[in-house]
Coordinates of C-alpha atoms in Angstrom, one line a residue:
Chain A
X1175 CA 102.6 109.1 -8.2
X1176 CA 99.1 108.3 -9.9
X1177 CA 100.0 109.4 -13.3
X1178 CA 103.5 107.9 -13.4
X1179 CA 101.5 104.3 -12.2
X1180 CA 99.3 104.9 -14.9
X1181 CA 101.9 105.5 -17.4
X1182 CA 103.9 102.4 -15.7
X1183 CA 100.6 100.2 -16.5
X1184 CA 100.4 101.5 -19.9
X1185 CA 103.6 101.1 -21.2
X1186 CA 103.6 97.1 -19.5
X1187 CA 100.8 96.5 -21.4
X1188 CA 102.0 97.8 -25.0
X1189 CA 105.2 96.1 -23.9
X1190 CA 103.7 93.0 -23.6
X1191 CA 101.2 93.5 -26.4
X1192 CA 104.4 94.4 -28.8
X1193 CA 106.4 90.7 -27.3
X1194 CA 103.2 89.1 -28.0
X1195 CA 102.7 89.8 -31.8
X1196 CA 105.8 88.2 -31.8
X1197 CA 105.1 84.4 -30.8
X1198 CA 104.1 82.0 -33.9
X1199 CA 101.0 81.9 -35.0
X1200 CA 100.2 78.4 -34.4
X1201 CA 100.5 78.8 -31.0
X1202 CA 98.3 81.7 -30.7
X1203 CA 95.5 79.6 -32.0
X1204 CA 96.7 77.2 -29.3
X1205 CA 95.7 80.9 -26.7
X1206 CA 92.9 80.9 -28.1
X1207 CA 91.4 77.7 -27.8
X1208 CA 92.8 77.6 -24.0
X1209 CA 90.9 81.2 -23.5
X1210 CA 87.3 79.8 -24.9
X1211 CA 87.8 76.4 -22.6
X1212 CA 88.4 78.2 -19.8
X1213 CA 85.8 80.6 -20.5
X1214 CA 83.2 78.2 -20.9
X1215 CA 84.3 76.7 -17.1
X1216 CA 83.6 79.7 -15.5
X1217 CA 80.4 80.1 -17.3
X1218 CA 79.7 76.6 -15.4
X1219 CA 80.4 78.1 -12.3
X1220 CA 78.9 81.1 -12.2
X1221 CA 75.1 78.6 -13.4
X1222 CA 76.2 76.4 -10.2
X1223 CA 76.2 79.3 -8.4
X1224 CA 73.5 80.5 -9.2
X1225 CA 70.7 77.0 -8.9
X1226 CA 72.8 74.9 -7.4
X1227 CA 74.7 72.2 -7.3
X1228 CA 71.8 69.7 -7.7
X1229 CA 73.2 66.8 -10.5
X1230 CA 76.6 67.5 -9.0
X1231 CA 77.9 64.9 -11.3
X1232 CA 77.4 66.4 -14.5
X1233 CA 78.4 69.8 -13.2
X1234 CA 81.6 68.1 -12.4
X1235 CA 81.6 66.3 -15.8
X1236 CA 81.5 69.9 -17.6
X1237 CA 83.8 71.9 -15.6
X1238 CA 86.6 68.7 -16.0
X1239 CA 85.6 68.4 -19.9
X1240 CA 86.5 72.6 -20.4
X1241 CA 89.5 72.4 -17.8
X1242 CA 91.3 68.8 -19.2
X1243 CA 90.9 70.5 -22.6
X1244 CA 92.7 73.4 -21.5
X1245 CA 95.4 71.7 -19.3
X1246 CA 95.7 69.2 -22.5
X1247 CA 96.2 72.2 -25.1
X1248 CA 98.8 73.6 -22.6
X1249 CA 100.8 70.8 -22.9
X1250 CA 100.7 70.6 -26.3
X1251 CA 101.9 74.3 -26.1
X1252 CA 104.7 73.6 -24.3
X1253 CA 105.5 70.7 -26.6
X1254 CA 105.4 72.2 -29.9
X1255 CA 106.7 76.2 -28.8
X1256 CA 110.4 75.9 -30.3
X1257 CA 111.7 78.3 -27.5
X1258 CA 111.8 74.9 -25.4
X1259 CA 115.0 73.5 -25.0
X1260 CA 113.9 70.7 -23.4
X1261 CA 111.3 69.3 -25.8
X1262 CA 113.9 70.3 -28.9
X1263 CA 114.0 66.6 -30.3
X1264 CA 109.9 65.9 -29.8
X1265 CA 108.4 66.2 -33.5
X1266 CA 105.3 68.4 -33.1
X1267 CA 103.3 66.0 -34.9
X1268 CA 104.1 63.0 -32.3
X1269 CA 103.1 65.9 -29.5
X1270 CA 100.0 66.7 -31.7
X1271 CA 99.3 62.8 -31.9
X1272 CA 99.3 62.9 -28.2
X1273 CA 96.9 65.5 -27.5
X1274 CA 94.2 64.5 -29.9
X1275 CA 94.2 60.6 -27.9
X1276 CA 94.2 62.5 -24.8
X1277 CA 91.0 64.4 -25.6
X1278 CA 89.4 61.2 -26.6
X1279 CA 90.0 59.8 -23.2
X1280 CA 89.3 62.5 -21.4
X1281 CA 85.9 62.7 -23.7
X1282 CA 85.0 59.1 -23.3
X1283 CA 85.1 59.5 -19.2
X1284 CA 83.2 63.0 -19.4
X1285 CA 80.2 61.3 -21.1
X1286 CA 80.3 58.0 -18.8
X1287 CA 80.1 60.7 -15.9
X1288 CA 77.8 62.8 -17.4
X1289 CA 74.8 60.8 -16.3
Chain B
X681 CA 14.0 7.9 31.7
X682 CA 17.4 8.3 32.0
X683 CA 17.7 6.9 28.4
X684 CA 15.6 9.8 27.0
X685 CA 16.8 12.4 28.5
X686 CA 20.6 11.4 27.5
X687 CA 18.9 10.6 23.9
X688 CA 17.6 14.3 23.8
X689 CA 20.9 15.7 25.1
X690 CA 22.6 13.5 22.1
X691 CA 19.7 14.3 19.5
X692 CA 20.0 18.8 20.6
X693 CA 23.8 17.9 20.4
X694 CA 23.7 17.5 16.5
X695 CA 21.4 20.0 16.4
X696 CA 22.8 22.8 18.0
X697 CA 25.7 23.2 15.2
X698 CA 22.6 23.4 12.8
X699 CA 20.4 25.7 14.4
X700 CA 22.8 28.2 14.4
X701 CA 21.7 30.8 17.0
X702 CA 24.5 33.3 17.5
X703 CA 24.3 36.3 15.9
X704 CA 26.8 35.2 13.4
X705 CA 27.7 37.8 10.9
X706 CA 25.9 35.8 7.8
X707 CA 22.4 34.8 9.4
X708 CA 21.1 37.0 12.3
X709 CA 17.6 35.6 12.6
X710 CA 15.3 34.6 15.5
X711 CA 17.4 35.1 18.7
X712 CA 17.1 33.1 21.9
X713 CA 17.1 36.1 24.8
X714 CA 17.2 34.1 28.6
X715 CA 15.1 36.6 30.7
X716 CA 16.0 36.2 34.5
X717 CA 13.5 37.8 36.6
X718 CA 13.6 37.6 40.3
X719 CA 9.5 38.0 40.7
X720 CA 7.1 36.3 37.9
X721 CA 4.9 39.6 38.5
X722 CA 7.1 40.9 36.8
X723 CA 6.3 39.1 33.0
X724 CA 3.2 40.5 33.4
X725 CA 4.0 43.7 35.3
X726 CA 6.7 44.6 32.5
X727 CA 4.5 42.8 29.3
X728 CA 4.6 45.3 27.1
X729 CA 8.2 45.6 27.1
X730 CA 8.5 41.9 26.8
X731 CA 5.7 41.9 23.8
X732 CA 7.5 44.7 21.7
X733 CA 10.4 42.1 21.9
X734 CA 8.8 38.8 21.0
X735 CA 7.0 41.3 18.0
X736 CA 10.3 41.8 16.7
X737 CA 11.2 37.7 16.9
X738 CA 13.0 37.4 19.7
X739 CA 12.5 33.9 21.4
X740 CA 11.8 34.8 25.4
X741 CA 13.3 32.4 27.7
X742 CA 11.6 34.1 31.3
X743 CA 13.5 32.0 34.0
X744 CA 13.4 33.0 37.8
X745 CA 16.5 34.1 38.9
X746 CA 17.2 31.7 41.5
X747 CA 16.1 28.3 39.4
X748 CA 18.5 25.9 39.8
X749 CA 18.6 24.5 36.0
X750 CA 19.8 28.1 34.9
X751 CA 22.8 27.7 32.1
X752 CA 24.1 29.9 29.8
X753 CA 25.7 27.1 28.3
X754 CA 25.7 23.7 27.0
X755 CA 28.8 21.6 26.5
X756 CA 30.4 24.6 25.4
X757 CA 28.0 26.4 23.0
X758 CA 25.9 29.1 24.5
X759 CA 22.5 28.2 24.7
X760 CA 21.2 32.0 24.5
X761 CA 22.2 35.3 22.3
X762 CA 21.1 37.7 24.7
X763 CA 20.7 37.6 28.9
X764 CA 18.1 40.6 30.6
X765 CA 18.7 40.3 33.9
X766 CA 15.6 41.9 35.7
X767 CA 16.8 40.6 39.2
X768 CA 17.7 43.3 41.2
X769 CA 17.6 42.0 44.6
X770 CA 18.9 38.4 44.1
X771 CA 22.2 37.6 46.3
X772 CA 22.9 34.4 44.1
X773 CA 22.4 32.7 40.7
X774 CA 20.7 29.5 40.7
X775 CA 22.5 26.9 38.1
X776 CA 26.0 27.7 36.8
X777 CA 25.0 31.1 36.3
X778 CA 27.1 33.9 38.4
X779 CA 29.1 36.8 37.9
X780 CA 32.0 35.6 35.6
X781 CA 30.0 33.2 33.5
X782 CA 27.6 36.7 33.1
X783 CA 30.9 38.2 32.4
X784 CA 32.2 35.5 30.1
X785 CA 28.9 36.0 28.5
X786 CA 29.7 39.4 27.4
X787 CA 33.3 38.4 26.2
X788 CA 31.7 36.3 23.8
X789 CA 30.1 38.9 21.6
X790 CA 26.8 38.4 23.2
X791 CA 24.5 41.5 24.6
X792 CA 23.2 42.0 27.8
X793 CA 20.5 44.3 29.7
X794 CA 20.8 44.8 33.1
X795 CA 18.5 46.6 35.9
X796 CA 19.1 47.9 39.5
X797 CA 15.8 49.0 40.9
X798 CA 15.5 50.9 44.7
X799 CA 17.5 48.1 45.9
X800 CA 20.4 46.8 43.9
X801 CA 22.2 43.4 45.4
X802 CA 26.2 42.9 45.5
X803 CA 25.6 40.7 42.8
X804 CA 24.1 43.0 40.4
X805 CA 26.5 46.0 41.2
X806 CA 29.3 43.5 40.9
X807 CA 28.3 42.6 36.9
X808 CA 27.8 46.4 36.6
X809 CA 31.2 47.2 37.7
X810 CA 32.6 44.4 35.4
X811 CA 31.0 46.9 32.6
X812 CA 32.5 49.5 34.3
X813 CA 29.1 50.9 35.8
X814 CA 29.3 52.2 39.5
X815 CA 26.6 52.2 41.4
X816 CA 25.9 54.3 45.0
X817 CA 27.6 52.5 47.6
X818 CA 24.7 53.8 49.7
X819 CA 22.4 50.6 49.1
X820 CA 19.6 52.8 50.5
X821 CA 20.0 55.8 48.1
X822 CA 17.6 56.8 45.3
X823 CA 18.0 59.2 43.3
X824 CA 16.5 62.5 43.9
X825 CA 15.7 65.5 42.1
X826 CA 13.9 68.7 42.9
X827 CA 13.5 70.6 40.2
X828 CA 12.8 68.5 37.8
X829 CA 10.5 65.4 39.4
X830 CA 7.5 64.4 37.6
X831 CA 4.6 66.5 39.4
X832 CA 2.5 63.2 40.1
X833 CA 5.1 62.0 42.5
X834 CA 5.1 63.4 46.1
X835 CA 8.5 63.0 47.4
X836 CA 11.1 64.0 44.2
X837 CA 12.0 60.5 43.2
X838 CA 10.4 60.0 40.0
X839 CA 12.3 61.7 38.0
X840 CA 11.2 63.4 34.6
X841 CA 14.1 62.8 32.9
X842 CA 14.9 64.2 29.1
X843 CA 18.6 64.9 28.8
X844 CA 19.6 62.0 26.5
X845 CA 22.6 61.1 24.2
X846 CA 22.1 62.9 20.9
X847 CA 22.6 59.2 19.0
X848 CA 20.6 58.2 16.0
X849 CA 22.0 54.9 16.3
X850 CA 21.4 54.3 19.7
X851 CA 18.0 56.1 20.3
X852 CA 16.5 56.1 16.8
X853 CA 15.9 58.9 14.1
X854 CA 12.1 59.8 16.3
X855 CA 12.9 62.3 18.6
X856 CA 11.7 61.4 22.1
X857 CA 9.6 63.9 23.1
X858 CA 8.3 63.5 26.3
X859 CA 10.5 63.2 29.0
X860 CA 11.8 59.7 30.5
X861 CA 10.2 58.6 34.1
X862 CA 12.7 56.9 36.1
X863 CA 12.7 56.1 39.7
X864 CA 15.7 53.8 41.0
X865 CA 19.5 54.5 42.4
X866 CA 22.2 56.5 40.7
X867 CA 25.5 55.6 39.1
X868 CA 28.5 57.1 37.9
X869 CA 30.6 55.8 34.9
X870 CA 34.3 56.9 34.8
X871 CA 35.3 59.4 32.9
X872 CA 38.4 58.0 31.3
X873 CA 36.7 54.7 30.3
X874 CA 35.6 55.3 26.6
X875 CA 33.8 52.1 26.2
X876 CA 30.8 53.4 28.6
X877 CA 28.2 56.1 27.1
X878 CA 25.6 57.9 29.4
X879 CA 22.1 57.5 27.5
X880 CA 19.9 59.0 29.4
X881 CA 21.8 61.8 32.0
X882 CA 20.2 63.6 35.9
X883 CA 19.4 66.9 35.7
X884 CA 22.7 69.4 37.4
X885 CA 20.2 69.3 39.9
X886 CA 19.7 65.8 41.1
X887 CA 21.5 64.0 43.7
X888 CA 21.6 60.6 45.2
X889 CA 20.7 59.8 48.9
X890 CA 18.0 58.1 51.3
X891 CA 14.6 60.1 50.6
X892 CA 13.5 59.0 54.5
X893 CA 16.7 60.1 56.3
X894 CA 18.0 63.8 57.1
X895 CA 21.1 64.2 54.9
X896 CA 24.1 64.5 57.0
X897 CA 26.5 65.1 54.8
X898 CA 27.0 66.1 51.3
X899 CA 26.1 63.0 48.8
X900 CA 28.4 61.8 46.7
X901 CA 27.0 61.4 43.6
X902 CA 25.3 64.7 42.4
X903 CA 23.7 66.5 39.2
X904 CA 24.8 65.7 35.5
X905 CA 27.3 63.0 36.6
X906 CA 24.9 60.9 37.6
X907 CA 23.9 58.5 34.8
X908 CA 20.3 57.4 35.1
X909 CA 20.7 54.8 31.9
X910 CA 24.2 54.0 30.5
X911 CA 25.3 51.9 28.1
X912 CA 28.7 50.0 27.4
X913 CA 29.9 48.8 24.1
X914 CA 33.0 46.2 24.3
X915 CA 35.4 46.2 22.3
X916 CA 34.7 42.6 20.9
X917 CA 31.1 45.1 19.9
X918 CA 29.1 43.3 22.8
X919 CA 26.4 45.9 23.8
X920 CA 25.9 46.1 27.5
X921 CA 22.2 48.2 28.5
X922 CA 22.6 49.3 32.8
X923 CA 19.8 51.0 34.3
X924 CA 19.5 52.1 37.6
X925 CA 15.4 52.1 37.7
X926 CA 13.2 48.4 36.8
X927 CA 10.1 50.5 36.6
X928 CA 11.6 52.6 33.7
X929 CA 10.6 49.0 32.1
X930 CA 7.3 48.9 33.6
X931 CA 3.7 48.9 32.1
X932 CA 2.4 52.0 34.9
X933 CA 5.4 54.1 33.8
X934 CA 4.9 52.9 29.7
X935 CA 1.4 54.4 29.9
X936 CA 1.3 56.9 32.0
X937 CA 1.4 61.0 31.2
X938 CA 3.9 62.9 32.7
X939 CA 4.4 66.5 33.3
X940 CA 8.0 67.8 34.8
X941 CA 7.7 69.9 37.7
X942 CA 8.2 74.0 36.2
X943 CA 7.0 73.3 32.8
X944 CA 4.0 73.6 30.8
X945 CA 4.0 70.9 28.7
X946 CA 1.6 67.5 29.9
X947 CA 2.4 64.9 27.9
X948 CA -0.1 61.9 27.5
X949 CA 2.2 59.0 27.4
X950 CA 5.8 59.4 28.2
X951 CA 8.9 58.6 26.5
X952 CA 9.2 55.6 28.4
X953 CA 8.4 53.3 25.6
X954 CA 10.1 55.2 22.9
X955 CA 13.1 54.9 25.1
X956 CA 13.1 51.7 25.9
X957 CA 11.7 50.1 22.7
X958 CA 14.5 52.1 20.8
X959 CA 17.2 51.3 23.1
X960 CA 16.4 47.0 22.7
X961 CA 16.8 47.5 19.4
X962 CA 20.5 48.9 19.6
X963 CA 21.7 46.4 22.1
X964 CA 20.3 43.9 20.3
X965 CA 22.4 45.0 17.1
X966 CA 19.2 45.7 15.1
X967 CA 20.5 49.3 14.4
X968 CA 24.2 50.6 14.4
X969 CA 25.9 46.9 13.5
X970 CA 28.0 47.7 10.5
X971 CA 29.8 44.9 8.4
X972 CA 33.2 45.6 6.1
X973 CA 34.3 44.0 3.3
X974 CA 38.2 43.4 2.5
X975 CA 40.2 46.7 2.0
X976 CA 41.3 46.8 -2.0
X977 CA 43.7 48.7 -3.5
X978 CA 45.4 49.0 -6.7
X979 CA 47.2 51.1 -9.1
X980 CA 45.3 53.6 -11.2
X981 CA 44.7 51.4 -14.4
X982 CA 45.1 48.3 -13.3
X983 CA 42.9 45.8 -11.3
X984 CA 44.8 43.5 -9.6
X985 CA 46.0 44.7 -6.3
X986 CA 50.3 44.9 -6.7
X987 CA 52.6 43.0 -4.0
X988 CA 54.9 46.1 -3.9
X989 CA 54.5 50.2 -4.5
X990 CA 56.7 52.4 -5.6
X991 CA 57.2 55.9 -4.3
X992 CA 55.0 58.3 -6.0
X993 CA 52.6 56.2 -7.6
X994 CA 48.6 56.8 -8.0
X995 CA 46.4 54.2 -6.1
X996 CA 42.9 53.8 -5.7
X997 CA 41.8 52.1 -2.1
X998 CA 38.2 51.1 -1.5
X999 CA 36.2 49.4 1.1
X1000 CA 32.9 47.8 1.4
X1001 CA 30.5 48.5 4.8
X1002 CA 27.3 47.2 5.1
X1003 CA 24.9 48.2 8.3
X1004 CA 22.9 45.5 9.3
X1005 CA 19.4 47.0 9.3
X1006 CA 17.4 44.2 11.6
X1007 CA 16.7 42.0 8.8
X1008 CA 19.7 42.2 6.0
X1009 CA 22.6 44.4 5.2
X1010 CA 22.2 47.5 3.8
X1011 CA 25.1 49.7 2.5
X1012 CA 26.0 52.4 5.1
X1013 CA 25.9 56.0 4.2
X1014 CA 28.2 58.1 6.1
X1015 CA 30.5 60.7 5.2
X1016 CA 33.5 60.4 8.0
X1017 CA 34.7 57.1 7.3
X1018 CA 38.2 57.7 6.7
X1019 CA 41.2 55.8 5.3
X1020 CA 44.9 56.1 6.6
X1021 CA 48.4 55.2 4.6
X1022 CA 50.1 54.5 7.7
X1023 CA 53.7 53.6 9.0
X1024 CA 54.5 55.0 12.7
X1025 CA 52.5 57.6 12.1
X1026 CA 49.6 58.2 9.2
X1027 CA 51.8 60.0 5.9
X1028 CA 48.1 60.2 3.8
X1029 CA 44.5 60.5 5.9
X1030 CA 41.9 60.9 3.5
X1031 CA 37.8 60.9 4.2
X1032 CA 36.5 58.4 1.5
X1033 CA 33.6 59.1 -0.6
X1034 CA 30.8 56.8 -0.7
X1035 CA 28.6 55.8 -4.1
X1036 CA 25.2 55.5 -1.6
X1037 CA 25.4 51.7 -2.3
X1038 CA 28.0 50.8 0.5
X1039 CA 31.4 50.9 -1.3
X1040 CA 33.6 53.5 0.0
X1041 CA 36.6 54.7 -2.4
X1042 CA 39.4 57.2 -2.8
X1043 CA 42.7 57.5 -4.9
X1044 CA 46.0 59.6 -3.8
X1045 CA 49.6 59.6 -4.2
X1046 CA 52.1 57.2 -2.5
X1047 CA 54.2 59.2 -0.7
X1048 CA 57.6 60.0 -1.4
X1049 CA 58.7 57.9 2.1
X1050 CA 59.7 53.8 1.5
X1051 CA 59.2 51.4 3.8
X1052 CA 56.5 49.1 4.8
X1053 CA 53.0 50.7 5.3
X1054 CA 49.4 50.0 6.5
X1055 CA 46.2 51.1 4.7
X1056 CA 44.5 51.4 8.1
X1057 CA 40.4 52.0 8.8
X1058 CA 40.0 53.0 12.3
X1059 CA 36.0 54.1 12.3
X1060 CA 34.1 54.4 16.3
X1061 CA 31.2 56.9 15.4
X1062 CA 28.8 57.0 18.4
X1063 CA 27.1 54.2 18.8
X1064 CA 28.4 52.3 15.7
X1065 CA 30.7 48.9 15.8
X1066 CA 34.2 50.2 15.8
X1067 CA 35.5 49.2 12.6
X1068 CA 39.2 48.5 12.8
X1069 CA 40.8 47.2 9.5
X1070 CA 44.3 47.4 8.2
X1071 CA 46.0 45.7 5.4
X1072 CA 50.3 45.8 4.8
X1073 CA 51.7 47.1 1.7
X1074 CA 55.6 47.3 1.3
X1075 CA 56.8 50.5 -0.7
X1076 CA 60.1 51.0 -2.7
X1077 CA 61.9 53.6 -3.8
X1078 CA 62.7 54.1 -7.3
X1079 CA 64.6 51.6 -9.6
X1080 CA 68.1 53.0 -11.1
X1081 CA 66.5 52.9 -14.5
X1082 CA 63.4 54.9 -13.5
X1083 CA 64.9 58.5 -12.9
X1084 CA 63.8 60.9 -15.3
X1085 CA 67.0 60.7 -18.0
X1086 CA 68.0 63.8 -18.5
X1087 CA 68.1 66.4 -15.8
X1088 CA 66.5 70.0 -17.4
X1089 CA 68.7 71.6 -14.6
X1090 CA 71.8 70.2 -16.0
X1091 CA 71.4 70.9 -19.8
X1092 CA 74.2 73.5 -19.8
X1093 CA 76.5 71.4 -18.5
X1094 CA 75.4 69.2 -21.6
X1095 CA 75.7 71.9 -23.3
X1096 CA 79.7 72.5 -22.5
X1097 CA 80.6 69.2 -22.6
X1098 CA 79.5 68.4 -26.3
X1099 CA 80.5 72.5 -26.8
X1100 CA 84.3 71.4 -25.7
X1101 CA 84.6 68.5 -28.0
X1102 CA 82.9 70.5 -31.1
X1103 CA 85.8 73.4 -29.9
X1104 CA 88.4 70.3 -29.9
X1105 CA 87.3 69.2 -33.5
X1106 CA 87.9 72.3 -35.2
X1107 CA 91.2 73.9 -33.2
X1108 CA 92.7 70.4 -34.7
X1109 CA 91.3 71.1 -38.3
X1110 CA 92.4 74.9 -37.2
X1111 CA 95.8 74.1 -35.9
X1112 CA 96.5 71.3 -38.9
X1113 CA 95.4 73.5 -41.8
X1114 CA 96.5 77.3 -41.2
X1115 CA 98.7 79.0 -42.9

């Protein structure tokens, strides 16, 4: 049972590995970026845990600047992947448009709050 | 006649103001002392006591006790700056003199000695119970001692006394050596009043009853609780002298030698003198009177003193305390005045440091508390005027633009946020320029 799980997990993985390689590149870099933000919150987390949560605000201000950014380059994901049926007649560079304003605003209200 | 006399009244009526003969803090000089004696032996029975006085410039008023012109005062300024009352059998006050215009005496900041001898009238033991002085109820009791009589004496009563306050103020920097002779009735001061002082205590074995009667009971009053001498200082720093013995005053007991019963040492004169000399000047404010100047305060830097404080600043306080040294004001020297930043309870209470030449300064942090506080003074050494001094100083809390701007626990989260829009910048030069 142990070594047919095993083999189960394996081949999952290098299944998944294989449908993966497959996706455009342009939204792997769009991973990518997604990975590093969210990376970078838990790194905030795991320092409030540690001392913490003394200036509350601005550990707030950086966990909500990584995550937006994330939640922000999702959407544009979603946007731009042409799999998508229902975003078939968006032009990526109107969705692209979008995201960059929306990280200004979101960056404008991270600094106010950063105290 | 009449015209004179109402001429004189007029004429000492624009004088008076002038003449200025309270002890006012700014000119304390030549006092007017009313001595009310109720036997004119006694000026010349008690002389020396009464020339060590005059020595030192007081102006002796000696006055029977009983004279009918006796005031205190005059149209509503007191003629005198000091009462002795050596009168220890009179029933009543001639003049306007009785026990509340004693007593009113005292309220005004004006100092009083008072004797009991082996008979002590209603009247005296009333003003002595206004000072908070109780005599024996026993109007026949003395007190007596066994053990530690003087050896001249045949039946115990004249007590060789040495168990006094340890005071500088009160009894001088001379230690007395030889012990005290007293002979006169006891009293008891109680023990929650903390205005009254026992000068000169009985020995644990003394008691007080009638020498010529069998005891029948146990007395009362017996050993160290008996106070042979006490004194009482008000809390307006009037200074109230009770003894329970006249003859402590007296020439015969100033010259002669005593020797306590049990003990080796024969002393030629006795302490009497010493004693009494020494304790004059205390209740007559010549030693022990101490004088302070405003309370100042400011920041560390500055000079002026500030309206407001704010939480955590440095401040230096200081105070100026003279001691009045019989004929000007010399800076105290002490080393337990202390200084208290105060609001419901004391948050700072520091001792102050003194620079020898009377000004008395320390500096500490404001604490991290706002609200309104006191710098408060609260000083009653032994035999000292209490000094009790405060001054109100609001304190506030900080102003929104004087945190410290930039946190050093929150630099990571700095750190991110600038590190998420330098990872935004170039994923959109990525994302826009690959291949």
């Amino acid at each position: 049972m142990v070594k047919s799980t095993s083999k189960d997990a394996q081949d999952l993985f290098r299944s998944l590995h294989s449908a993966y390689s497959a996706t455009p590149t342009n939204l792997k870099i769009i991973d990518l970026y997604v990975v590093f933000s969210v990376f970078t919150a838990l790194i905030q987390v795991a320092y409030m845990a540690l001392v913490g949560s003394f200036p509350f605000n601005s550990f707030l201000s950086g966990v909500l600047s990584c995550i937006g950014t994330a939640v922000l380059a999702v959407c544009l994901r979603i946007q731009v992947n042409k799999e998508n049926k229902e975003f078939k007649d968006l032009a990526p560079e109107r969705a692209f448009a979008d995201f960059v304003l929306c990280n200004l605003v979101l960056h404008l209200v991270i600094i106010n709050f950063l105290g | 006649m009449m015209n004179l006399s109402r001429s004189v009244a007029l004429i000492s009526l624009f004088l008076l103001p002038l003449l200025s003969f309270s002890f006012s803090v700014d000119n304390p000089t030549d006092r007017r002392v009313l001595v009310l004696l109720d036997d004119v032996s006694l000026k010349s029975s008690h002389s020396i006591f009464f020339s060590t006085l005059k020595s030192r410039g007081f102006d002796l008023d000696f006055k029977l006790a009983d004279d009918s012109k006796l005031a205190l005062q005059r149209y509503g300024q007191y003629l005198y700056d000091g009462l002795i009352v050596f009168a220890p059998s009179t029933e009543r006050f001639g003049g306007s003199l009785d026990s509340k215009s004693i007593a009113d005496f005292v309220d005004s900041g004006r100092d009083l000695i008072l004797s009991a001898d082996t008979s002590a009238s209603d009247l005296i033991r009333g003003i002595a119970l206004e000072c908070g002085v109780d005599f024996d109820e026993d109007s026949s009791a003395m007190v007596i001692d066994h053990s530690s009589f003087s050896v001249s004496d045949g039946d115990h009563t004249l007590i060789a006394a040495d168990d006094l306050v340890k005071s500088d103020a009160i009894l001088g920097k001379t230690k007395i050596e030889a012990p005290v002779l007293f002979r006169g009735v006891a009293h008891s001061l109680n023990p929650t009043n903390n205005l009254v002082l026992k000068v000169l205590s009985a020995s644990p074995s003394a008691y007080s009853a009638n020498p010529s009667s069998k005891l029948s009971s146990p007395p009362q009053l017996t050993g160290s609780a008996i106070s042979l001498v006490s004194v009482m200082q008000a809390r307006n720093n009037a200074r109230v002298v009770i003894s329970g013995s006249l003859q402590l005053f007296s020439d015969r007991l100033f010259r002669s030698g005593v020797q306590k019963a049990g003990s080796p040492n024969k002393y030629e004169k006795s302490g009497n003198e010493q004693f009494a000399t020494e304790l004059s000047k205390w209740v007559f404010h010549e030693r022990g009177h101490l004088k302070a100047g405003s309370l100042v305060h400011h920041r560390v830097g500055e000079t002026d003193e500030p309206a407001i404080y704010r939480i955590k600043d440095d401040l230096e306080f200081s105070v100026e305390i003279l001691e009045w040294s019989g004929k000007s004001w010399e800076p105290y020297v002490a080393d337990d005045v202390q200084v208290q930043f105060y609001m419901m309870s004391p948050y700072v209470l520091k001792t102050l440091s003194t620079d020898k030449k009377g000004m008395f300064h320390t500096s500490f942090k404001v604490p991290d508390v706002y609200g309104v506080f006191q710098f408060k003074v609260e000083y009653g050494k032994l035999g000292y005027t209490t000094l009790s001094l405060s001054k109100q100083i609001p304190v506030r809390p900080y102003r929104h633009n004087e945190y410290e701007r930039f946190i050093p626990t929150a630099y990571p989260y700095y750190g991110a946020c600038f590190t998420t829009m330098a990872g935004f910048f170039v994923f959109s030069f990525v994302y826009l320029y690959h291949k």
